CSV table of C-alpha atoms in Angstrom, one decimal:
chain,number,residue,atom,x,y,z
Z,1,MET,CA,31.8,98.1,-83.0
Z,2,ALA,CA,34.6,98.5,-85.7
Z,3,ILE,CA,34.2,95.4,-88.5
Z,4,GLU,CA,37.2,95.7,-90.8
Z,5,ASN,CA,37.6,92.9,-94.0
Z,6,GLY,CA,34.9,91.1,-92.3
Z,7,VAL,CA,36.4,90.8,-89.1
Z,8,ARG,CA,34.8,92.6,-85.8
Z,9,ALA,CA,37.3,93.9,-83.2
Z,10,ILE,CA,37.2,92.7,-79.9
Z,11,GLU,CA,36.0,95.6,-77.5
Z,12,ASP,CA,38.8,97.2,-75.5
Z,13,GLY,CA,37.2,96.1,-72.3
Z,14,VAL,CA,37.4,92.3,-73.0
Z,15,GLN,CA,39.5,90.2,-71.2
Z,16,THR,CA,42.2,88.3,-73.1
Z,17,ASP,CA,45.0,87.3,-70.4
Z,18,PHE,CA,43.7,84.4,-68.1
Z,19,THR,CA,47.2,83.3,-67.2
Z,20,ALA,CA,46.2,84.4,-63.3
Z,21,ARG,CA,42.3,84.5,-63.8
Z,22,MET,CA,39.6,82.1,-63.8
Z,23,ASP,CA,38.2,81.7,-67.4
Z,24,TYR,CA,35.2,80.2,-68.8
Z,25,GLY,CA,36.6,76.2,-69.2
Z,26,GLY,CA,38.1,76.7,-65.8
Z,27,TYR,CA,34.8,77.8,-64.1
Z,28,LEU,CA,33.0,75.1,-65.9
Z,29,ALA,CA,35.5,72.3,-65.6
Z,30,LEU,CA,35.2,71.8,-69.2
Z,31,ASP,CA,38.5,70.1,-69.8
Z,32,SER,CA,36.8,67.1,-67.5
Z,33,LEU,CA,33.3,67.8,-68.8
Z,34,LEU,CA,34.6,67.0,-72.2
Z,35,SER,CA,36.7,64.8,-71.7
Z,36,ALA,CA,34.4,62.2,-70.3
Z,37,GLN,CA,32.8,60.6,-73.4
Z,38,HIS,CA,34.3,57.3,-73.9
Z,39,PRO,CA,33.2,55.2,-76.9
Z,40,ILE,CA,34.1,51.7,-77.0
Z,41,SER,CA,33.2,50.8,-80.5
Z,42,ASP,CA,34.8,53.1,-83.4
Z,43,HIS,CA,30.9,53.5,-84.3
Z,44,HIS,CA,30.1,57.0,-85.9
Z,45,ASP,CA,26.9,57.3,-83.7
Z,46,GLU,CA,28.0,56.2,-80.2
Z,47,PRO,CA,29.1,59.3,-79.3
Z,48,LEU,CA,25.3,60.7,-79.8
Z,49,PHE,CA,24.2,58.0,-77.5
Z,50,ILE,CA,26.8,58.9,-74.8
Z,51,ILE,CA,26.3,62.7,-75.1
Z,52,ALA,CA,22.4,62.1,-75.0
Z,53,HIS,CA,22.5,60.1,-71.9
Z,54,GLN,CA,25.0,62.3,-70.2
Z,55,THR,CA,23.7,65.7,-70.4
Z,56,THR,CA,20.1,64.1,-69.3
Z,57,GLU,CA,22.1,63.1,-66.2
Z,58,LEU,CA,23.3,66.3,-65.9
Z,59,TRP,CA,19.5,67.7,-66.1
Z,60,LEU,CA,18.3,65.6,-63.8
Z,61,LYS,CA,21.0,66.2,-61.4
Z,62,LEU,CA,19.8,69.9,-61.3
Z,63,ALA,CA,16.0,68.7,-61.0
Z,64,LEU,CA,16.7,66.8,-58.1
Z,65,HIS,CA,18.5,69.4,-56.5
Z,66,GLU,CA,15.6,71.9,-57.1
Z,67,LEU,CA,12.9,69.2,-55.7
Z,68,ARG,CA,14.7,69.1,-52.5
Z,69,ALA,CA,14.8,73.0,-52.3
Z,70,VAL,CA,10.9,72.6,-53.3
Z,71,ARG,CA,10.3,70.2,-50.1
Z,72,SER,CA,12.3,72.7,-47.9
Z,73,SER,CA,10.4,75.6,-48.9
Z,74,LEU,CA,7.1,73.6,-48.5
Z,75,ASP,CA,8.1,72.5,-44.9
Z,76,ALA,CA,8.9,76.3,-44.1
Z,77,ASP,CA,5.8,77.3,-45.5
Z,78,ASP,CA,7.3,79.5,-48.4
Z,79,VAL,CA,5.0,78.4,-50.9
Z,80,ARG,CA,6.3,81.0,-53.2
Z,81,ARG,CA,9.8,79.7,-53.4
Z,82,ALA,CA,8.1,76.3,-53.7
Z,83,ARG,CA,6.3,77.3,-56.8
Z,84,LYS,CA,9.2,78.7,-58.5
Z,85,GLY,CA,11.3,75.4,-57.9
Z,86,LEU,CA,8.4,73.3,-59.4
Z,87,ALA,CA,8.1,75.7,-62.5
Z,88,ARG,CA,11.8,75.1,-63.1
Z,89,VAL,CA,11.4,71.1,-62.9
Z,90,LYS,CA,8.7,71.2,-65.3
Z,91,HIS,CA,11.1,72.9,-67.7
Z,92,VAL,CA,13.7,70.6,-67.2
Z,93,PHE,CA,11.6,67.8,-67.9
Z,94,ARG,CA,10.4,69.4,-71.0
Z,95,THR,CA,14.0,70.3,-72.2
Z,96,ILE,CA,15.0,66.5,-71.7
Z,97,THR,CA,11.8,65.7,-73.4
Z,98,GLU,CA,12.8,67.4,-76.8
Z,99,GLN,CA,16.3,65.8,-76.1
Z,100,TRP,CA,14.7,62.5,-77.4
Z,101,SER,CA,14.2,63.8,-80.7
Z,102,VAL,CA,18.0,63.9,-81.2
Z,103,LEU,CA,18.4,60.6,-80.1
Z,104,ALA,CA,15.8,59.0,-82.4
Z,105,THR,CA,17.8,60.3,-85.4
Z,106,LEU,CA,19.7,57.1,-84.5
Z,107,THR,CA,18.2,54.7,-86.9
Z,108,PRO,CA,17.7,50.8,-85.8
Z,109,SER,CA,20.7,49.6,-88.3
Z,110,GLU,CA,23.0,52.3,-86.9
Z,111,TYR,CA,22.0,51.5,-83.0
Z,112,SER,CA,22.3,47.5,-83.6
Z,113,GLN,CA,26.1,47.9,-84.8
Z,114,PHE,CA,27.3,49.2,-81.4
Z,115,ARG,CA,24.6,48.3,-79.1
Z,116,GLY,CA,26.3,45.1,-78.0
Z,117,VAL,CA,29.3,47.0,-76.3
Z,118,LEU,CA,26.8,48.3,-74.1
Z,119,GLY,CA,26.4,45.0,-71.9
Z,120,ASN,CA,24.0,45.2,-69.6
Z,121,ALA,CA,24.3,48.9,-69.0
Z,122,SER,CA,20.7,50.3,-69.0
Z,123,GLY,CA,19.2,53.6,-68.1
Z,124,PHE,CA,17.2,51.5,-65.5
Z,125,GLN,CA,20.4,52.2,-63.4
Z,126,SER,CA,20.1,55.8,-63.5
Z,127,TYR,CA,20.5,56.1,-60.1
Z,128,GLN,CA,19.5,60.0,-60.6
Z,129,TYR,CA,16.3,59.1,-62.5
Z,130,ARG,CA,15.1,56.8,-59.4
Z,131,ALA,CA,16.0,59.8,-56.6
Z,132,VAL,CA,14.0,62.3,-58.8
Z,133,GLU,CA,10.8,59.2,-58.4
Z,134,PHE,CA,11.6,58.7,-55.0
Z,135,VAL,CA,11.3,62.3,-53.8
Z,136,LEU,CA,7.9,62.6,-56.0
Z,137,GLY,CA,6.6,59.7,-54.4
Z,138,ASN,CA,7.4,56.5,-56.8
Z,139,LYS,CA,9.4,54.6,-54.2
Z,140,ASN,CA,10.4,51.2,-54.3
Z,141,GLU,CA,12.4,49.8,-51.4
Z,142,ARG,CA,13.4,46.9,-54.0
Z,143,MET,CA,15.5,49.3,-56.2
Z,144,LEU,CA,18.3,49.8,-53.6
Z,145,LYS,CA,19.5,46.1,-54.5
Z,146,VAL,CA,20.2,47.4,-58.1
Z,147,PHE,CA,22.8,50.1,-56.6
Z,148,GLU,CA,24.5,47.5,-53.9
Z,149,SER,CA,28.1,48.0,-56.2
Z,150,ARG,CA,27.4,51.9,-55.9
Z,151,PRO,CA,27.3,52.4,-52.0
Z,152,ASP,CA,27.1,56.3,-52.7
Z,153,ALA,CA,24.0,55.9,-54.8
Z,154,GLN,CA,22.7,53.5,-52.9
Z,155,GLY,CA,22.9,55.5,-49.6
Z,156,MET,CA,21.3,58.4,-51.4
Z,157,LEU,CA,18.4,56.5,-52.6
Z,158,ALA,CA,18.0,55.1,-48.9
Z,159,GLU,CA,17.9,58.5,-47.5
Z,160,LEU,CA,15.3,59.6,-49.8
Z,161,LEU,CA,13.5,56.4,-49.2
Z,162,HIS,CA,13.3,57.7,-45.4
Z,163,SER,CA,12.4,61.0,-46.3
Z,164,PRO,CA,9.0,62.4,-47.1
Z,165,THR,CA,8.3,63.3,-50.7
Z,166,VAL,CA,7.6,66.7,-52.3
Z,167,TYR,CA,3.9,65.4,-51.9
Z,168,ASP,CA,3.9,64.7,-48.0
Z,169,ALA,CA,5.5,68.2,-47.6
Z,170,PHE,CA,2.9,69.9,-49.6
Z,171,LEU,CA,-0.1,67.9,-47.9
Z,172,ALA,CA,1.4,68.9,-44.3
Z,173,PHE,CA,1.7,72.5,-45.7
Z,174,LEU,CA,-1.5,72.5,-46.3
Z,175,GLY,CA,-2.6,71.1,-43.1
Z,176,ARG,CA,-0.8,73.9,-41.6
Z,177,SER,CA,-2.7,76.5,-43.6
Z,178,GLY,CA,-6.0,75.1,-42.3
Z,179,HIS,CA,-7.1,72.5,-44.5
Z,180,ALA,CA,-8.4,69.1,-43.2
Z,181,ILE,CA,-5.7,66.7,-43.8
Z,182,PRO,CA,-6.6,63.7,-42.2
Z,183,GLU,CA,-3.9,62.5,-39.4
Z,184,HIS,CA,-3.3,59.0,-41.1
Z,185,VAL,CA,-2.1,61.0,-44.1
Z,186,LEU,CA,0.3,63.7,-42.1
Z,187,ARG,CA,1.6,60.6,-40.1
Z,188,ARG,CA,2.0,57.9,-43.1
Z,189,ASP,CA,5.1,55.5,-43.9
Z,190,VAL,CA,7.0,57.7,-45.9
Z,191,ARG,CA,8.7,54.8,-47.0
Z,192,LYS,CA,6.2,53.6,-49.1
Z,193,ALA,CA,5.0,54.2,-52.5
Z,194,TRP,CA,2.2,56.8,-52.3
Z,195,VAL,CA,-1.2,55.4,-53.1
Z,196,GLU,CA,-4.4,57.2,-54.0
Z,197,ASP,CA,-6.2,58.2,-50.7
Z,198,ALA,CA,-9.8,59.2,-51.2
Z,199,SER,CA,-10.1,61.3,-48.2
Z,200,LEU,CA,-8.1,63.8,-49.7
Z,201,LEU,CA,-10.4,64.4,-52.6
Z,202,PRO,CA,-13.0,66.8,-50.0
Z,203,VAL,CA,-9.8,69.3,-49.2
Z,204,PHE,CA,-8.7,69.6,-52.9
Z,205,ALA,CA,-12.4,70.2,-54.3
Z,206,ALA,CA,-12.9,72.7,-51.8
Z,207,ILE,CA,-9.5,74.4,-52.7
Z,208,TYR,CA,-10.7,74.4,-56.5
Z,209,GLU,CA,-14.3,75.4,-55.7
Z,210,ASP,CA,-13.0,78.5,-54.2
Z,211,THR,CA,-9.7,79.5,-55.9
Z,212,SER,CA,-10.0,83.1,-54.8
Z,213,ALA,CA,-10.1,82.1,-51.0
Z,214,HIS,CA,-7.5,79.1,-51.6
Z,215,TRP,CA,-5.1,80.8,-54.4
Z,216,ALA,CA,-1.9,80.0,-53.0
Z,217,GLU,CA,-2.7,76.8,-52.5
Z,218,TYR,CA,-4.9,76.2,-55.8
Z,219,ALA,CA,-1.6,77.5,-57.9
Z,220,ALA,CA,0.5,75.0,-56.2
Z,221,CYS,CA,-1.7,72.1,-57.0
Z,222,GLU,CA,-1.7,73.4,-60.6
Z,223,ASP,CA,2.4,73.4,-60.6
Z,224,LEU,CA,2.1,69.9,-59.6
Z,225,VAL,CA,0.0,69.0,-62.0
Z,226,ASP,CA,2.1,70.4,-64.5
Z,227,LEU,CA,5.3,68.8,-63.0
Z,228,GLU,CA,3.3,65.4,-63.7
Z,229,ASP,CA,2.5,66.1,-66.9
Z,230,ALA,CA,5.9,67.1,-68.0
Z,231,VAL,CA,7.3,63.9,-66.3
Z,232,GLN,CA,4.6,61.7,-67.8
Z,233,LEU,CA,5.3,63.3,-71.6
Z,234,TRP,CA,9.3,62.5,-71.2
Z,235,ARG,CA,8.4,59.2,-70.1
Z,236,PHE,CA,5.9,58.3,-73.2
Z,237,ARG,CA,8.4,60.1,-75.4
Z,238,HIS,CA,11.4,57.9,-73.9
Z,239,LEU,CA,8.9,54.8,-74.7
Z,240,ARG,CA,8.3,55.9,-78.4
Z,241,THR,CA,12.1,56.6,-79.2
Z,242,VAL,CA,13.0,52.9,-77.8
Z,243,GLN,CA,10.2,51.4,-79.8
Z,244,ARG,CA,11.2,53.2,-82.9
Z,245,THR,CA,14.8,52.3,-82.4
Z,246,ILE,CA,14.8,48.5,-81.0
Z,247,GLY,CA,11.3,47.7,-81.3
Z,248,TYR,CA,10.0,44.7,-79.2
Z,249,LYS,CA,13.6,43.7,-77.9
Z,250,THR,CA,14.7,42.6,-74.4
Z,251,GLY,CA,16.4,45.7,-72.8
Z,252,THR,CA,20.1,45.8,-72.2
Z,253,GLY,CA,19.6,45.7,-68.4
Z,254,GLY,CA,17.2,42.9,-68.5
Z,255,SER,CA,13.9,44.6,-68.8
Z,256,SER,CA,11.1,43.9,-71.2
Z,257,GLY,CA,12.0,47.2,-73.0
Z,258,VAL,CA,9.0,49.2,-74.4
Z,259,ASP,CA,6.4,46.9,-72.5
Z,260,PHE,CA,8.4,47.9,-69.3
Z,261,LEU,CA,8.1,51.4,-70.2
Z,262,LYS,CA,4.3,51.4,-71.0
Z,263,ARG,CA,3.9,50.1,-67.3
Z,264,ALA,CA,5.4,53.1,-66.1
Z,265,LEU,CA,2.9,55.4,-67.8
Z,266,ASP,CA,0.5,53.9,-65.1
Z,267,LEU,CA,2.6,55.6,-62.3
Z,268,THR,CA,1.3,58.5,-60.9
Z,269,PHE,CA,2.7,61.0,-58.3
Z,270,PHE,CA,-0.6,63.5,-57.3
Z,271,PRO,CA,-3.6,61.0,-58.3
Z,272,GLU,CA,-6.0,63.1,-56.0
Z,273,LEU,CA,-5.1,66.1,-58.5
Z,274,TYR,CA,-6.5,64.7,-61.2
Z,275,THR,CA,-9.5,62.5,-59.5
Z,276,VAL,CA,-10.9,65.5,-58.0
Z,277,ARG,CA,-11.4,67.1,-61.4
Z,278,THR,CA,-14.1,64.8,-61.9
Z,279,TRP,CA,-15.8,66.1,-58.5
Z,280,ILE,CA,-15.5,70.2,-59.7
Z,281,GLY,CA,-18.7,71.5,-60.8
Z,282,ALA,CA,-20.5,68.0,-60.8
């Protein structure tokens, strides 16, 4: 490709006339996307705060899309496709974990100058994050009250509350694959948050102790562990970013802030996959 006077020529085949063709901006609806940032203050750093949270919401939308597909793949006994989806969601969480480093450049004095304009707006009210938690097993029916003013969001969460989780789908897949999943597990009330069930430990121990015979199941177990680790690292980085920015102030939504986020670290989606590690080789 010729370069004249430091300028690279446009290749002959490159399209330049979009009067009757869809272009990049049109396909991605960039006019809408890039005009969706509406700072309330005139502070220089408020766009950073808005964009960081909006991009996280876009990634959460993809995570939820993929987790629904993972559940469907497991229902169809297509564990290979399910594993691909789990890997993608893991990388989504790794990506939004790294995003905290950008928001962490917002110093306490900078944030304090526009924090007041947020009112009671808080990440606690992210219905997409709550949806991801629900589909992974951390269900809490009381959270629906938070979204009474948003019927569409509340409806989506209600649907997920009454639906099996990814873990439920995985355990049902294991049952159909010949593993001794107890009947009470397969028939549990899916509206409830998952609580560790010791009766599953022998099942997972058998899978881990003979990986050659149960490779697909073993690999899927490790994918689930990878995903939980990625979510926990995201939670931890969230906590540390909040702590360095506002210290121990109350959250804008009324939560206890850092202490509330610390308690979230105790929540686990697939506890048996961690507990079984104590059994292996013992």
